[in-house]
Short mmCIF file of C-alpha atoms and ligand atoms in Angstrom, two decimals:
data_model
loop_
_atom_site.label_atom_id
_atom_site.label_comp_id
_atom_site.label_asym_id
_atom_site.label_seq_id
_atom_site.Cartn_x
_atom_site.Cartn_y
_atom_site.Cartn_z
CA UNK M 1 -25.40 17.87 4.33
CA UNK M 2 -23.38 15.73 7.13
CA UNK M 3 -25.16 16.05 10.69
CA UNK M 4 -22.17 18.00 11.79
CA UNK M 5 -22.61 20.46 8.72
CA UNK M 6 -26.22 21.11 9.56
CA UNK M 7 -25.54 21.93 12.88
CA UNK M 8 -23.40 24.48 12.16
CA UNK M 9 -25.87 25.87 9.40
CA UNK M 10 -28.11 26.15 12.39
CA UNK M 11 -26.10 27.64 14.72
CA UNK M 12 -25.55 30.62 12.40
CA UNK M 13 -28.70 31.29 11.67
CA UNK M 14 -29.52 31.17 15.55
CA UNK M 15 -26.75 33.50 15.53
CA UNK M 16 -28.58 35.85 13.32
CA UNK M 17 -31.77 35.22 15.48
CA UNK M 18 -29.58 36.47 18.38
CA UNK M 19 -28.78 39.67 16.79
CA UNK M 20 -31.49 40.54 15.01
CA UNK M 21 -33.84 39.98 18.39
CA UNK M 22 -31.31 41.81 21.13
CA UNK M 23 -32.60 41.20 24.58
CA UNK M 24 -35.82 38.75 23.71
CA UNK M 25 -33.74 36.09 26.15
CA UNK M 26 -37.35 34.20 26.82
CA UNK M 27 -37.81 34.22 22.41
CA UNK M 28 -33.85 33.33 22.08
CA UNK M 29 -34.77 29.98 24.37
CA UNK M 30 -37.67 28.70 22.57
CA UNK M 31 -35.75 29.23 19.07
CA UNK M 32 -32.86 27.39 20.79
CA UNK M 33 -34.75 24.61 21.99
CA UNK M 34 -36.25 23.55 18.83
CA UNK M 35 -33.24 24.13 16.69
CA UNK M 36 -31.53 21.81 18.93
CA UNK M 37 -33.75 18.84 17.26
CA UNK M 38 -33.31 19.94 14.13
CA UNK M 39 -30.03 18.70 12.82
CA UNK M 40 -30.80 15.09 11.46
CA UNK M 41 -34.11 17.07 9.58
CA UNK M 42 -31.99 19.56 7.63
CA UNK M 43 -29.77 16.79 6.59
CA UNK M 44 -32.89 14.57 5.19
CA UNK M 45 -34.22 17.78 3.40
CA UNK M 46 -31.36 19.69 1.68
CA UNK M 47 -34.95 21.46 0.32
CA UNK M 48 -35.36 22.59 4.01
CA UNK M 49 -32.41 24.86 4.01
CA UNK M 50 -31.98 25.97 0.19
CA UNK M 51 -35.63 27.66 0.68
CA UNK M 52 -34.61 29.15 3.59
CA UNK M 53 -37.32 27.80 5.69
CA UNK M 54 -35.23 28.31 9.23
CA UNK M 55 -34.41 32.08 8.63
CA UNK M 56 -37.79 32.47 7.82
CA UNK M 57 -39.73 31.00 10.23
CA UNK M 58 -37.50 33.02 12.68
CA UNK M 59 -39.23 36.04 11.64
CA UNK M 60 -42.49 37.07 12.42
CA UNK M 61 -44.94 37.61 9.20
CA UNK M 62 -45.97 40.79 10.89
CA UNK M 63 -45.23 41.99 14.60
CA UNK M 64 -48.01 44.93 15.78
CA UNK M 65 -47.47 47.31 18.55
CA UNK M 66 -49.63 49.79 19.48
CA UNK M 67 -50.77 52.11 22.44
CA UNK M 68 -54.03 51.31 24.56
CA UNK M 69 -54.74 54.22 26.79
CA UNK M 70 -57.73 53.77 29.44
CA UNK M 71 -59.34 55.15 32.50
CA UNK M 72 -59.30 53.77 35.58
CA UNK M 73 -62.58 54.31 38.01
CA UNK M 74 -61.02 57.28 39.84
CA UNK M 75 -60.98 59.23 36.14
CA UNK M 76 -57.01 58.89 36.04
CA UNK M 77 -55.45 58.03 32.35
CA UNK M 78 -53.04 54.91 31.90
CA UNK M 79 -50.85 53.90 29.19
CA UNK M 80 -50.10 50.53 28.65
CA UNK M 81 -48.32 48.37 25.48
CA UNK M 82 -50.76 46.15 23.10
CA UNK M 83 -49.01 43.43 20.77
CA UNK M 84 -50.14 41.40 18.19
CA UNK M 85 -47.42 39.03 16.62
CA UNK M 86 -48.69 37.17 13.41
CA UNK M 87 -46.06 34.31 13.16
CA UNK M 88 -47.04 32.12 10.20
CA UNK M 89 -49.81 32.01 8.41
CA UNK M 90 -48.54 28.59 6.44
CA UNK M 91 -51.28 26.19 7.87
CA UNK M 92 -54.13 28.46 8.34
CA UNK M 93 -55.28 31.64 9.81
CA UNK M 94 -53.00 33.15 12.93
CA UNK M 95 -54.27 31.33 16.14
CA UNK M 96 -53.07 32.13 19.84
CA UNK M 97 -54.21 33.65 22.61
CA UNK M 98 -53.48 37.07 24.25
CA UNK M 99 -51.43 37.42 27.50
CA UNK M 100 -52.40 40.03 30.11
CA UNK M 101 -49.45 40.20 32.41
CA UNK M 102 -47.14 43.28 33.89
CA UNK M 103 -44.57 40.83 32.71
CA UNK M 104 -45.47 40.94 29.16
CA UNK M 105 -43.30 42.34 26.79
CA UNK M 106 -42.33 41.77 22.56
CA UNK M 107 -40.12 39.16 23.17
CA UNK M 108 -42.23 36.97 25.74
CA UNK M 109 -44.98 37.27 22.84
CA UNK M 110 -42.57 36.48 20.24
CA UNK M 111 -41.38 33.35 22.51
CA UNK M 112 -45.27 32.42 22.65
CA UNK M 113 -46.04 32.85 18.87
CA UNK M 114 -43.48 30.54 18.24
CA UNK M 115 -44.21 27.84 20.37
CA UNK M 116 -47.61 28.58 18.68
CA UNK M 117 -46.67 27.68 15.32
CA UNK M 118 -45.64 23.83 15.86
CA UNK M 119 -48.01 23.12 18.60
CA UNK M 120 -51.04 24.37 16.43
CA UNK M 121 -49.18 22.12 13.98
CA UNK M 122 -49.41 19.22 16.23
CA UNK M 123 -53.08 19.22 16.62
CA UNK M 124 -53.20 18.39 12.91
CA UNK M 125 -55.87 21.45 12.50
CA UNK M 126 -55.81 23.81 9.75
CA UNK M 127 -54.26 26.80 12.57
CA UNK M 128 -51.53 29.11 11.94
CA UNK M 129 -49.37 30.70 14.53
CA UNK M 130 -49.56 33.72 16.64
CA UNK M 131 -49.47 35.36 19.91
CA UNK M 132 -50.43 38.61 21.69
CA UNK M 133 -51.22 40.35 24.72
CA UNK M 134 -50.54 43.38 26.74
CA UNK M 135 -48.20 44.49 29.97
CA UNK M 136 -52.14 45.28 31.52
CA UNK M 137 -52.22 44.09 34.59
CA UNK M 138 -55.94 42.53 35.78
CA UNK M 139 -55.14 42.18 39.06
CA UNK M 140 -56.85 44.27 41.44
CA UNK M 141 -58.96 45.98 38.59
CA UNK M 142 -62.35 46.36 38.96
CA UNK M 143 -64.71 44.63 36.33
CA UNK M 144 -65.58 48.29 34.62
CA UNK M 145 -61.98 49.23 34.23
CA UNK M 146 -61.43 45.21 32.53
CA UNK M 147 -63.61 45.98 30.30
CA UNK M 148 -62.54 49.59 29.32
CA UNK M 149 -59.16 48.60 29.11
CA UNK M 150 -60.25 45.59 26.74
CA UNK M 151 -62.67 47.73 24.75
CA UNK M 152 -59.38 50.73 24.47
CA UNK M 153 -57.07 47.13 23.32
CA UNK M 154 -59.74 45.99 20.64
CA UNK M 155 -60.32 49.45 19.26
CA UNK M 156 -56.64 49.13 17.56
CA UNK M 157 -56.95 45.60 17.51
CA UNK M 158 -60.00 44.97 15.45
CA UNK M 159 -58.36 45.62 11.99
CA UNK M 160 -55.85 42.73 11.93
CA UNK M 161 -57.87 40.01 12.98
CA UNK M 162 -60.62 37.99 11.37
CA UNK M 163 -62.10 34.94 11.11
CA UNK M 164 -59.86 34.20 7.82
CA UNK M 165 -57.43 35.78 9.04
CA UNK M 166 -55.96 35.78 12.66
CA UNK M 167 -58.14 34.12 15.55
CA UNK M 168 -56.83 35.33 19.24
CA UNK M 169 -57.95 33.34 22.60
CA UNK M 170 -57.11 33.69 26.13
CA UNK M 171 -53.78 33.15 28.38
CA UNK M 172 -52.55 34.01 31.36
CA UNK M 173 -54.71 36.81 32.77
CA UNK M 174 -57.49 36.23 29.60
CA UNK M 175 -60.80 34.49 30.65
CA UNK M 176 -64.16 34.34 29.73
CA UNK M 177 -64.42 37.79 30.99
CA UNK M 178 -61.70 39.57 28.93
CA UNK M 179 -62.94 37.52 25.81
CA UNK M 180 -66.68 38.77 26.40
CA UNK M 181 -65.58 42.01 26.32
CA UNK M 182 -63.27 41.74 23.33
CA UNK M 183 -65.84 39.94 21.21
CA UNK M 184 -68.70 42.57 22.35
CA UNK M 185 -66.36 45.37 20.85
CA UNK M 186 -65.17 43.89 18.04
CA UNK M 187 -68.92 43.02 17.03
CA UNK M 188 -69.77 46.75 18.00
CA UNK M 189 -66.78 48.16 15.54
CA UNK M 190 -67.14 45.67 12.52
CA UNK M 191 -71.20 45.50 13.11
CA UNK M 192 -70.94 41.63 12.12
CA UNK M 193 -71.61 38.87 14.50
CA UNK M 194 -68.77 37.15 13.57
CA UNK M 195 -68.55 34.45 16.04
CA UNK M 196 -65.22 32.45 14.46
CA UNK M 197 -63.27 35.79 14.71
CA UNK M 198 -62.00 34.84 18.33
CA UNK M 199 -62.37 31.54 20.95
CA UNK M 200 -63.07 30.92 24.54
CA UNK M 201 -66.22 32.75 23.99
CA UNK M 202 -68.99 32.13 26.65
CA UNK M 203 -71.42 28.59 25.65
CA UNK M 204 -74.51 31.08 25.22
CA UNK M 205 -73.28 33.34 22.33
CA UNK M 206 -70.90 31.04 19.93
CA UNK M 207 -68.45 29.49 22.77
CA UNK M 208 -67.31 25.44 22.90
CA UNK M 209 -68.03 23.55 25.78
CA UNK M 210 -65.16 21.73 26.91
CA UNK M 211 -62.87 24.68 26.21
CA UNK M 212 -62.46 25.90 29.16
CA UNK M 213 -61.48 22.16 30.53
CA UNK M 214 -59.31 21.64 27.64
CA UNK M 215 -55.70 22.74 28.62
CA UNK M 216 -55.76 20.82 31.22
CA UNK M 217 -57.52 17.96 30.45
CA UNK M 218 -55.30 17.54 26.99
CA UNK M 219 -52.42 17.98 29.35
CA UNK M 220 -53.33 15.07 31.59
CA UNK M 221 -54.39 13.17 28.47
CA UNK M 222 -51.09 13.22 27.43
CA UNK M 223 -49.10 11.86 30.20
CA UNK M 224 -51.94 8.99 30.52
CA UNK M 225 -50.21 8.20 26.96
CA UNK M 226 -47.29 8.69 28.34
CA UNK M 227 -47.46 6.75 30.85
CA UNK M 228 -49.10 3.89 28.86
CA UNK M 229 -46.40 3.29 26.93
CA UNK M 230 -44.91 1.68 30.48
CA UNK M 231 -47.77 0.02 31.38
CA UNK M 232 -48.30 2.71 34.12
CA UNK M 233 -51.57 4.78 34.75
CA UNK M 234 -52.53 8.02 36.74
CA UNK M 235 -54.44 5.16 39.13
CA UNK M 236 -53.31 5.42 42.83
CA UNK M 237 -50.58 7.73 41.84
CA UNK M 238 -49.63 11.26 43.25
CA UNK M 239 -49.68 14.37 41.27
CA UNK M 240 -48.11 17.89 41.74
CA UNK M 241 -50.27 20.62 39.70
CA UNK M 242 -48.40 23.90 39.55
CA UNK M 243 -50.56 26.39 38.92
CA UNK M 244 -54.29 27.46 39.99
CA UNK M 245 -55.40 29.10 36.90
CA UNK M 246 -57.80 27.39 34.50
CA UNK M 247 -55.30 24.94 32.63
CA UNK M 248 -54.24 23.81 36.70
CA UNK M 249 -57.57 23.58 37.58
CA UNK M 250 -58.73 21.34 35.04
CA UNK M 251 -55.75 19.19 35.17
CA UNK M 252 -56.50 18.57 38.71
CA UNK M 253 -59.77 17.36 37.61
CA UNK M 254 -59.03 15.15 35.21
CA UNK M 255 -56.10 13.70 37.37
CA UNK M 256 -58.45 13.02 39.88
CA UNK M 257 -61.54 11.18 37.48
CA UNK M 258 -58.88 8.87 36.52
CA UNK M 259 -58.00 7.90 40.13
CA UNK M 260 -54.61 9.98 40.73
CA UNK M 261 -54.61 12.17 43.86
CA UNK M 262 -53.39 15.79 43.28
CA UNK M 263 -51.45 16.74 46.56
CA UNK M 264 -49.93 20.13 45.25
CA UNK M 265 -50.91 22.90 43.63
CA UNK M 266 -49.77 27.05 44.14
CA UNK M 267 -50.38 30.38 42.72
CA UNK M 268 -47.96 33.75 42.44
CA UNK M 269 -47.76 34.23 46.09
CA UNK M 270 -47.61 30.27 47.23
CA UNK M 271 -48.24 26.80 47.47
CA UNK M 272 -50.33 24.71 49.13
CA UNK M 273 -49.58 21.09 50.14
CA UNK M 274 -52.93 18.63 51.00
CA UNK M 275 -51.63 15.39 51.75
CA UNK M 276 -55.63 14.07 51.73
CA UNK M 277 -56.06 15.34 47.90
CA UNK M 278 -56.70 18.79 46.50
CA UNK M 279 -60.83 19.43 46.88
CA UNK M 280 -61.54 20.27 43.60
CA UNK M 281 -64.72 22.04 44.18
CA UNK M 282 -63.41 24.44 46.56
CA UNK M 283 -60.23 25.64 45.01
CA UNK M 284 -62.57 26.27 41.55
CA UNK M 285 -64.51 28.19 43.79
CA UNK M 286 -62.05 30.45 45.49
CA UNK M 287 -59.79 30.78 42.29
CA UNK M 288 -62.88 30.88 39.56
CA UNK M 289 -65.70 32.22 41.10
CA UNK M 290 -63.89 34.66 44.18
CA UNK M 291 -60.83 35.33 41.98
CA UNK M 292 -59.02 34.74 45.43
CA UNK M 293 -55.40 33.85 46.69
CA UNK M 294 -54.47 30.07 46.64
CA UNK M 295 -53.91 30.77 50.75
CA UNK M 296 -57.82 31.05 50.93
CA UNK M 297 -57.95 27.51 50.31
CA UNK M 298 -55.34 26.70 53.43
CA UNK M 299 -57.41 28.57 55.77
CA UNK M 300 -61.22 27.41 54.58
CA UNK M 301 -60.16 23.32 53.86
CA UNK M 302 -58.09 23.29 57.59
CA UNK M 303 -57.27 20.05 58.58
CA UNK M 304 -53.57 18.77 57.47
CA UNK M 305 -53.59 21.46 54.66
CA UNK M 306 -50.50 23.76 54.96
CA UNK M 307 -49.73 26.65 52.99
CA UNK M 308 -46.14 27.65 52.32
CA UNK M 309 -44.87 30.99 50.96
CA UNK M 310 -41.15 30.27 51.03
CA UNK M 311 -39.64 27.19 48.74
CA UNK M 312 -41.40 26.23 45.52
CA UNK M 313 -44.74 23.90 44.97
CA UNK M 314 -42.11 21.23 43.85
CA UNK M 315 -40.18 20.87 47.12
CA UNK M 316 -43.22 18.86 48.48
CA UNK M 317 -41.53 16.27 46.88
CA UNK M 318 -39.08 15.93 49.09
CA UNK M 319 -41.38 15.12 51.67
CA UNK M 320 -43.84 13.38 49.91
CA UNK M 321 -42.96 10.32 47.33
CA UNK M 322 -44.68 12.32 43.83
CA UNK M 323 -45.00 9.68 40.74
CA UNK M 324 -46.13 12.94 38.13
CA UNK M 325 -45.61 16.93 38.23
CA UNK M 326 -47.54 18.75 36.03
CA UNK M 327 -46.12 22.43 35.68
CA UNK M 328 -49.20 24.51 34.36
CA UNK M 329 -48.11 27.90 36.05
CA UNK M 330 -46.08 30.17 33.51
CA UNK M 331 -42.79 29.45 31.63
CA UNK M 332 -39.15 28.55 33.52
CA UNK M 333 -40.85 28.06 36.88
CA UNK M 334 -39.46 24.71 37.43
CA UNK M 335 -35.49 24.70 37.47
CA UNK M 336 -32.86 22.37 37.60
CA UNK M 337 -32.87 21.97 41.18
CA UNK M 338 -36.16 21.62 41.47
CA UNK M 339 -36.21 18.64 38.51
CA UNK M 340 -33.54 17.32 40.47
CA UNK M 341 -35.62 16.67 43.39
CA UNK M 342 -38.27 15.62 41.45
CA UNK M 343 -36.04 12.96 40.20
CA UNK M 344 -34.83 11.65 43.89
CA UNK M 345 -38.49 11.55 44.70
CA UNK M 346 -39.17 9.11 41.77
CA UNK M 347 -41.27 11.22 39.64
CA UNK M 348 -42.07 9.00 36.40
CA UNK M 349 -43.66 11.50 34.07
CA UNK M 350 -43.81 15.18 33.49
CA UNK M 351 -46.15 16.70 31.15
CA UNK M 352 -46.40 20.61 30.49
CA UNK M 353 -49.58 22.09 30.68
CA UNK M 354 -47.85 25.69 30.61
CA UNK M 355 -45.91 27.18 27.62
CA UNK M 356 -42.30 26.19 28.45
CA UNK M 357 -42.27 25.47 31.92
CA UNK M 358 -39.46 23.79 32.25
CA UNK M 359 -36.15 25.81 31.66
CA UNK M 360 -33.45 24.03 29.35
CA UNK M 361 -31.35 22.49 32.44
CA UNK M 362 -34.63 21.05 34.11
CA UNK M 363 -35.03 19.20 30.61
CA UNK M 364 -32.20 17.79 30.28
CA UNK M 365 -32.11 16.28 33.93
CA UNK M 366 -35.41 14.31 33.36
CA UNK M 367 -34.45 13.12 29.90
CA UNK M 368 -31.11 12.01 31.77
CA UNK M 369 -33.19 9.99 34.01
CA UNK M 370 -35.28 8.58 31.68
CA UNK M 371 -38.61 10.17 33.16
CA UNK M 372 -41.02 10.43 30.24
CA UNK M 373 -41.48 14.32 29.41
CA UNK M 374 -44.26 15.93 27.27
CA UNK M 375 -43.26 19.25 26.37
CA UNK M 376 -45.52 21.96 26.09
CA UNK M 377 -46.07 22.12 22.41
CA UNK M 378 -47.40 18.55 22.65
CA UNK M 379 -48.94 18.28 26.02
CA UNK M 380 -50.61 21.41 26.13
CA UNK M 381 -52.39 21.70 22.32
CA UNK M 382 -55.53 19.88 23.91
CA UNK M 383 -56.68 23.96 24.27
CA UNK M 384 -55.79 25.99 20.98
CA UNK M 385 -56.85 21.89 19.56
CA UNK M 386 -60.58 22.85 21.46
CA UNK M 387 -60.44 26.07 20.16
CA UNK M 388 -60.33 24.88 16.43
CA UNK M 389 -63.17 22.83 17.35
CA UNK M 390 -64.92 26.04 18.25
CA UNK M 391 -64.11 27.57 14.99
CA UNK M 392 -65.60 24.63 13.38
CA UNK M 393 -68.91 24.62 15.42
CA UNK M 394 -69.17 28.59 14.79
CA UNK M 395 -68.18 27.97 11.00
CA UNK M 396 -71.13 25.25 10.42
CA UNK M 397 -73.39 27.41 13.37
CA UNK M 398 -73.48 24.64 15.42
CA UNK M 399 -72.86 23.67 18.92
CA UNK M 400 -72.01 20.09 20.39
CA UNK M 401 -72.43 18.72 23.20
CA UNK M 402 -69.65 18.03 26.01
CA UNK M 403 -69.31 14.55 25.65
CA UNK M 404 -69.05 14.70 21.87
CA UNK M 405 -66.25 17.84 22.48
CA UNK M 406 -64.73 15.86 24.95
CA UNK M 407 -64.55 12.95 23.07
CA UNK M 408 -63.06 15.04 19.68
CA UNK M 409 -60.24 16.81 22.57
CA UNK M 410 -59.22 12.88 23.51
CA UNK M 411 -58.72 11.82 19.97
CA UNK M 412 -56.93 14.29 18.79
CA UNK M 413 -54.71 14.21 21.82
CA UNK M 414 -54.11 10.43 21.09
CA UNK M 415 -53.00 10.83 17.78
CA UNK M 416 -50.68 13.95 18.34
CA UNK M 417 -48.93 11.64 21.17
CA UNK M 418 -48.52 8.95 18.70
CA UNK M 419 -47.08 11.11 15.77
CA UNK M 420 -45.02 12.47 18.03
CA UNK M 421 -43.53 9.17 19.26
CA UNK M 422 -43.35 7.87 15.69
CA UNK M 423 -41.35 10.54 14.76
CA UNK M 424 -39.22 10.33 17.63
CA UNK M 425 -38.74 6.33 17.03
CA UNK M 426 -38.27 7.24 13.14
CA UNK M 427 -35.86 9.27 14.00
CA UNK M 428 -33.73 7.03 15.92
CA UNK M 429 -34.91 8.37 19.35
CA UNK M 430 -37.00 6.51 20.83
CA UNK M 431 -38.98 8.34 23.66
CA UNK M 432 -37.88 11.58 23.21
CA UNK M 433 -41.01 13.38 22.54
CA UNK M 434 -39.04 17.05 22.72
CA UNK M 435 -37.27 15.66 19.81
CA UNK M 436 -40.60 14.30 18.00
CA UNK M 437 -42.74 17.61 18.73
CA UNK M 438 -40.25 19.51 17.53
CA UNK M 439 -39.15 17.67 14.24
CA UNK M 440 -42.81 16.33 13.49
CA UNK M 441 -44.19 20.10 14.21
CA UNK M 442 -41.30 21.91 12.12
CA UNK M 443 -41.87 19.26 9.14
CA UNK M 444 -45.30 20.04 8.36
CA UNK M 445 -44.75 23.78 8.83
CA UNK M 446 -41.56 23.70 6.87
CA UNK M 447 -43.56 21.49 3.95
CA UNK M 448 -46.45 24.00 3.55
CA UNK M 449 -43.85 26.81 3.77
CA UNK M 450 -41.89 25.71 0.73
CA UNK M 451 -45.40 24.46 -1.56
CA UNK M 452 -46.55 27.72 -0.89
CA UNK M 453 -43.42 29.60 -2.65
CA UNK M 454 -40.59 32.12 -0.91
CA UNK M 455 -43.00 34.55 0.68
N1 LIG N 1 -53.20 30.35 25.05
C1 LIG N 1 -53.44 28.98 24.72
C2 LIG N 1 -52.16 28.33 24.26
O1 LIG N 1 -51.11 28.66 24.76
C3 LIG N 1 -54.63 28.79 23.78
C4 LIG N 1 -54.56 29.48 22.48
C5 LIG N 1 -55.86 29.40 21.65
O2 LIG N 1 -56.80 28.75 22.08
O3 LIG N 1 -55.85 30.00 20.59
O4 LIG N 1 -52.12 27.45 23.45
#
């Protein structure tokens, strides 16, 4: 096929992706943004498109929806929606987490699960791809009513998961907490300790260390690649952070052992702005520990600290020169405007710690001014990557240490930056590391797709 031919092969079946998935705008965007790499692959692989490997990889193996009714501590009933969406299965067992958000519906889960499928790719671990969650909100629930809710979710959930078979995590809204409880009912249903059958589990009872860290440290990883390919370093430089939840957190971290100074970081209801450098310790402890509002921070650091609830995190830029944003909030929270300003600022390198950040328009303006930018399916693997390692230690029933974890996480983030450029160079784009996850993920799917037969 000519490139031109392939891209219209494409475009029709995103056409049938549009009408077969009415509404799922958030699902229609992620499908959209890797077809839009894909036309020099389908015209290598003529097998890529006589299989049918793009229709089919469109389409869920199996979508689950089901009701999870609980009671709240006053004794009063709620209703809320439970999905499970098993995306492919081609590289190894379904492997996502689950998202507990009011915002959560089929097609933000269906958006997820795919992203799932080439990131898990990326990590070069045997992990399929899935995604699921609920429209629970945990907000403002007590820890009783978490865990009712969570044992009401697992109760359906428990009979299409496995350790062979699908392997959920956490997301937005899905800590240590929510996975204690899942794992406790599962255990109590099936009446097998079957540690591998879900990850982010506590460090005393089957959990990795370094897990928790590993979003956000893979994330930072990866722009310290990035950024190395320019002979540039996080040293001296300043950092937004987007986000306070536990990939933010530990991006701020890491950001900071390597000498950068996080100025910015925000949650739903604001931002704050510390010109001295974000104290670690203390926003852990308000957001982790106190499961408190970013504006706690404000009010307990003092000093030059302002908190803003008008204007987004990224406007600091325009007061303060930023040299690397890290969005690692929740997806299209950074828009063209604000990349824009980013850009005027002289922002060198973005890297997306949360799943598609960046909406299409913000993309394209950093790729037009040649700022380096990781997308999420590369930047962010460093946690679903930890979580494989977590199947492996519960597999062999071991446990390693953090260093050794640590050390595994930084490898593996190495090498998926380098395929990913490679690819991107190979394919005549040098630098373009949307084009490289997307073509480098999608080739080894697509490859153990079509061994495996029309199925
Ligand atoms: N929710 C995380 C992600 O978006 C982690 C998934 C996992 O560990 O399975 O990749």
């Amino acid at each position: 096929m000519s490139t031109s031919t392939s891209a219209k092969f494409i475009n029709s079946v995103y056409q049938t992706v549009l009408t077969r998935n009415p509404g799922e705008t958030e699902f229609h965007q992620a499908v959209h943004e890797v077809f839009e790499s894909l036309a020099p692959v389908i015209d290598r692989h003529p097998e890529y498109s006589e299989s049918a490997v793009l229709q089919r990889i469109c389409e869920p193996e199996r979508q689950i929806i089901f009701r999870v009714p609980w009671i709240d501590d006053h004794n009063r009933v709620h209703i809320n929606r439970g999905f499970r969406v098993q995306f492919n299965s081609a590289l190894g067992p379904y492997k996502g987490g689950l998202r507990f958000h009011p915002s959560v519906l089929l097609g933000t889960v269906k958006f997820l699960g795919f992203e799932q499928i080439f990131k898990n790719a990326l990590t070069g671990l045997p992990i399929g791809g899935g995604k699921g969650g609920s429209d629970f909100d945990p907000k403002g629930k007590s820890d009783r009513e978490v865990m009712r809710f969570c044992q009401s979710f697992m109760t359906e959930l428990h009979r299409h998961i496995g350790q062979y078979v699908d392997v959920p995590a956490g997301d937005i809204g899905v800590g240590g907490r929510e996975i204690g409880y899942l794992f406790g009912q599962y255990k109590r249903l099936t009446n097998a300790y079957e540690s591998g059958v879900i990850t982010g589990k506590g460090i005393g009872w089957g959990g990795s260390r370094a897990r928790t860290e590993a979003t956000g440290y893979g994330a930072v990883i990866f722009a310290q690649e990035m950024l190395a390919t320019r002979d540039q370093s996080f040293d001296g430089r300043k950092v937004l952070v987007s986000g306070s939840g536990n990939v933010a957190l530990y991006a701020i971290q890491k950001v900071q052992q390597l000498g950068g100074t996080v100025v910015g970081a925000s949650d739903s209801q604001g931002a704050v702005y510390d010109p001295d450098g974000i104290d670690f310790d203390l926003l852990r402890q308000i957001k982790e520990d106190e499961r408190a509002r970013i504006s706690e921070y404000a009010e307990r650091k003092g000093g030059r600290v302002q908190y803003r609830t008008s204007g987004s995190l990224w406007s600091i830029a325009k007061e303060e020169q930023i040299d690397v944003a890290l969005p690692c909030a929740t997806q299209n929270e950074l828009n063209a405007e604000d990349a824009r300003t980013l850009v005027n600022s002289g922002v060198q390198a973005v890297a997306e710690g949360a799943n598609m950040p960046s909406t299409p328009d913000a993309v394209h303006t950093f790729q037009k001014a040649n700022v380096l930018f990781g997308p999420g399916k590369a930047a962010n693997a460093g946690g679903v990557a930890t979580s494989a390692l977590e199947m492996q230690q519960n597999a062999s029933r071991d446990s390693w240490t953090f260093e050794y974890t640590e050390q595994r996480l930084t490898d593996i983030m190495k090498r998926l930056h380098r395929s990913v450029q490679q690819t991107a160079d190979e394919y005549g784009h040098p630098g373009d590391y949307v084009m490289g996850a997307n073509i480098h993920g999608f080739s080894l799917v697509a490859d153990a797709m079509i061994a495996q037969g029309v199925i």
